Amino acid sequence: MADLPRLDQIHPYRTALSISLLNPKAILFFLSFFVQFVQPNYAYPALSFLILAIIVQLVSFTYLTALIFSGVKLANFFKHNYKLAAGGVFSVGILFFIFGLRLATSTLA
């Protein structure tokens, strides 16, 4: 079995940034969606794209930071409340099972 890298060797922020910047879906989204906000007769249209991209990245950074910190708090909460965590997992499993049954029987009628 291969040795797994330690957490301090992974560099999660660098990995997430490179994935975010090289994501072809995000690049195509920027090109297709932001075109409507750029004046075609403006002298520097690339500057408008850059400003829009920076704004989106700041909003995304803020949102993901809030998710990370709330996720850490929830993980610590559920780490100390095993019964509540097990009940939540069980409830979600039941909901998925019911959803699967409804989906499977919806085409029969």
PDB file of C-alpha atoms in Angstrom:
ATOM      1  CA  MET A   1       0.000   0.000   0.000  1.00  0.00           C
ATOM      2  CA  ALA A   2       1.339   3.425  -0.969  1.00  0.00           C
ATOM      3  CA  ASP A   3       2.163   5.979   1.682  1.00  0.00           C
ATOM      4  CA  LEU A   4      -0.354   8.801   1.783  1.00  0.00           C
ATOM      5  CA  PRO A   5       0.972  12.386   1.815  1.00  0.00           C
ATOM      6  CA  ARG A   6       0.727  14.295   5.073  1.00  0.00           C
ATOM      7  CA  LEU A   7      -1.713  17.193   5.289  1.00  0.00           C
ATOM      8  CA  ASP A   8       1.090  19.767   5.360  1.00  0.00           C
ATOM      9  CA  GLN A   9       2.384  18.373   2.047  1.00  0.00           C
ATOM     10  CA  ILE A  10      -0.925  18.686   0.184  1.00  0.00           C
ATOM     11  CA  HIS A  11      -1.217  22.523   0.022  1.00  0.00           C
ATOM     12  CA  PRO A  12      -5.029  22.642  -0.288  1.00  0.00           C
ATOM     13  CA  TYR A  13      -5.217  26.351  -1.117  1.00  0.00           C
ATOM     14  CA  ARG A  14      -2.730  26.067  -3.980  1.00  0.00           C
ATOM     15  CA  THR A  15      -4.539  23.005  -5.306  1.00  0.00           C
ATOM     16  CA  ALA A  16      -7.952  24.687  -5.082  1.00  0.00           C
ATOM     17  CA  LEU A  17      -6.653  27.852  -6.746  1.00  0.00           C
ATOM     18  CA  SER A  18      -5.095  25.962  -9.644  1.00  0.00           C
ATOM     19  CA  ILE A  19      -8.260  23.911 -10.143  1.00  0.00           C
ATOM     20  CA  SER A  20     -10.378  27.071 -10.027  1.00  0.00           C
ATOM     21  CA  LEU A  21      -8.202  28.985 -12.477  1.00  0.00           C
ATOM     22  CA  LEU A  22      -7.845  26.092 -14.942  1.00  0.00           C
ATOM     23  CA  ASN A  23     -11.483  24.958 -14.817  1.00  0.00           C
ATOM     24  CA  PRO A  24     -12.730  24.977 -18.427  1.00  0.00           C
ATOM     25  CA  LYS A  25     -16.389  25.221 -17.369  1.00  0.00           C
ATOM     26  CA  ALA A  26     -15.685  28.356 -15.357  1.00  0.00           C
ATOM     27  CA  ILE A  27     -13.677  29.877 -18.196  1.00  0.00           C
ATOM     28  CA  LEU A  28     -16.493  29.221 -20.673  1.00  0.00           C
ATOM     29  CA  PHE A  29     -19.001  30.612 -18.180  1.00  0.00           C
ATOM     30  CA  PHE A  30     -16.991  33.829 -17.827  1.00  0.00           C
ATOM     31  CA  LEU A  31     -16.734  34.187 -21.583  1.00  0.00           C
ATOM     32  CA  SER A  32     -20.395  33.487 -22.294  1.00  0.00           C
ATOM     33  CA  PHE A  33     -22.021  35.277 -19.361  1.00  0.00           C
ATOM     34  CA  PHE A  34     -19.809  38.325 -18.880  1.00  0.00           C
ATOM     35  CA  VAL A  35     -19.925  39.314 -22.551  1.00  0.00           C
ATOM     36  CA  GLN A  36     -23.261  41.009 -21.965  1.00  0.00           C
ATOM     37  CA  PHE A  37     -21.713  43.312 -19.347  1.00  0.00           C
ATOM     38  CA  VAL A  38     -18.792  44.505 -21.474  1.00  0.00           C
ATOM     39  CA  GLN A  39     -19.164  47.530 -23.724  1.00  0.00           C
ATOM     40  CA  PRO A  40     -17.986  46.526 -27.219  1.00  0.00           C
ATOM     41  CA  ASN A  41     -16.783  50.036 -28.038  1.00  0.00           C
ATOM     42  CA  TYR A  42     -14.769  50.377 -24.789  1.00  0.00           C
ATOM     43  CA  ALA A  43     -11.052  50.791 -25.466  1.00  0.00           C
ATOM     44  CA  TYR A  44      -9.954  48.021 -23.059  1.00  0.00           C
ATOM     45  CA  PRO A  45     -12.577  45.237 -22.929  1.00  0.00           C
ATOM     46  CA  ALA A  46     -10.104  42.858 -21.263  1.00  0.00           C
ATOM     47  CA  LEU A  47     -10.010  45.218 -18.288  1.00  0.00           C
ATOM     48  CA  SER A  48     -13.788  44.845 -17.867  1.00  0.00           C
ATOM     49  CA  PHE A  49     -13.435  41.064 -17.925  1.00  0.00           C
ATOM     50  CA  LEU A  50     -10.643  41.266 -15.356  1.00  0.00           C
ATOM     51  CA  ILE A  51     -12.673  43.462 -12.995  1.00  0.00           C
ATOM     52  CA  LEU A  52     -15.700  41.167 -13.279  1.00  0.00           C
ATOM     53  CA  ALA A  53     -13.536  38.100 -12.680  1.00  0.00           C
ATOM     54  CA  ILE A  54     -11.962  39.668  -9.585  1.00  0.00           C
ATOM     55  CA  ILE A  55     -15.402  40.529  -8.177  1.00  0.00           C
ATOM     56  CA  VAL A  56     -16.648  36.980  -8.758  1.00  0.00           C
ATOM     57  CA  GLN A  57     -13.512  35.511  -7.174  1.00  0.00           C
ATOM     58  CA  LEU A  58     -13.899  37.741  -4.096  1.00  0.00           C
ATOM     59  CA  VAL A  59     -17.525  36.720  -3.659  1.00  0.00           C
ATOM     60  CA  SER A  60     -16.590  33.078  -4.188  1.00  0.00           C
ATOM     61  CA  PHE A  61     -13.700  33.350  -1.706  1.00  0.00           C
ATOM     62  CA  THR A  62     -15.986  34.879   0.928  1.00  0.00           C
ATOM     63  CA  TYR A  63     -18.684  32.263   0.380  1.00  0.00           C
ATOM     64  CA  LEU A  64     -16.272  29.327   0.472  1.00  0.00           C
ATOM     65  CA  THR A  65     -14.522  30.702   3.555  1.00  0.00           C
ATOM     66  CA  ALA A  66     -17.877  30.867   5.347  1.00  0.00           C
ATOM     67  CA  LEU A  67     -18.594  27.281   4.268  1.00  0.00           C
ATOM     68  CA  ILE A  68     -15.222  26.092   5.536  1.00  0.00           C
ATOM     69  CA  PHE A  69     -15.560  27.684   8.958  1.00  0.00           C
ATOM     70  CA  SER A  70     -19.159  26.568   9.415  1.00  0.00           C
ATOM     71  CA  GLY A  71     -18.200  23.074   8.237  1.00  0.00           C
ATOM     72  CA  VAL A  72     -15.446  22.878  10.835  1.00  0.00           C
ATOM     73  CA  LYS A  73     -17.859  23.975  13.563  1.00  0.00           C
ATOM     74  CA  LEU A  74     -20.474  21.429  12.428  1.00  0.00           C
ATOM     75  CA  ALA A  75     -17.849  18.671  12.248  1.00  0.00           C
ATOM     76  CA  ASN A  76     -16.745  19.403  15.808  1.00  0.00           C
ATOM     77  CA  PHE A  77     -20.360  19.512  16.962  1.00  0.00           C
ATOM     78  CA  PHE A  78     -21.219  16.163  15.394  1.00  0.00           C
ATOM     79  CA  LYS A  79     -17.939  14.633  16.578  1.00  0.00           C
ATOM     80  CA  HIS A  80     -19.151  15.115  20.152  1.00  0.00           C
ATOM     81  CA  ASN A  81     -22.791  14.147  19.458  1.00  0.00           C
ATOM     82  CA  TYR A  82     -22.595  10.662  17.936  1.00  0.00           C
ATOM     83  CA  LYS A  83     -26.274   9.856  18.378  1.00  0.00           C
ATOM     84  CA  LEU A  84     -27.381  13.028  16.661  1.00  0.00           C
ATOM     85  CA  ALA A  85     -24.934  12.421  13.794  1.00  0.00           C
ATOM     86  CA  ALA A  86     -26.104   8.810  13.397  1.00  0.00           C
ATOM     87  CA  GLY A  87     -29.735   9.937  13.442  1.00  0.00           C
ATOM     88  CA  GLY A  88     -29.005  12.516  10.755  1.00  0.00           C
ATOM     89  CA  VAL A  89     -27.244   9.976   8.546  1.00  0.00           C
ATOM     90  CA  PHE A  90     -30.112   7.533   9.050  1.00  0.00           C
ATOM     91  CA  SER A  91     -32.691  10.216   8.191  1.00  0.00           C
ATOM     92  CA  VAL A  92     -30.897  11.222   5.017  1.00  0.00           C
ATOM     93  CA  GLY A  93     -30.595   7.559   4.029  1.00  0.00           C
ATOM     94  CA  ILE A  94     -34.335   7.057   4.511  1.00  0.00           C
ATOM     95  CA  LEU A  95     -35.090  10.193   2.476  1.00  0.00           C
ATOM     96  CA  PHE A  96     -32.892   8.988  -0.383  1.00  0.00           C
ATOM     97  CA  PHE A  97     -34.530   5.580  -0.248  1.00  0.00           C
ATOM     98  CA  ILE A  98     -38.013   7.131  -0.404  1.00  0.00           C
ATOM     99  CA  PHE A  99     -36.914   9.402  -3.229  1.00  0.00           C
ATOM    100  CA  GLY A 100     -35.563   6.395  -5.134  1.00  0.00           C
ATOM    101  CA  LEU A 101     -38.827   4.505  -4.642  1.00  0.00           C
ATOM    102  CA  ARG A 102     -40.889   7.469  -5.820  1.00  0.00           C
ATOM    103  CA  LEU A 103     -38.614   7.920  -8.818  1.00  0.00           C
ATOM    104  CA  ALA A 104     -38.796   4.238  -9.716  1.00  0.00           C
ATOM    105  CA  THR A 105     -42.589   4.109  -9.414  1.00  0.00           C
ATOM    106  CA  SER A 106     -43.290   7.452 -11.105  1.00  0.00           C
ATOM    107  CA  THR A 107     -42.825   5.991 -14.597  1.00  0.00           C
ATOM    108  CA  LEU A 108     -45.002   2.962 -13.873  1.00  0.00           C
ATOM    109  CA  ALA A 109     -48.317   4.822 -13.665  1.00  0.00           C
TER     110      ALA A 109
END
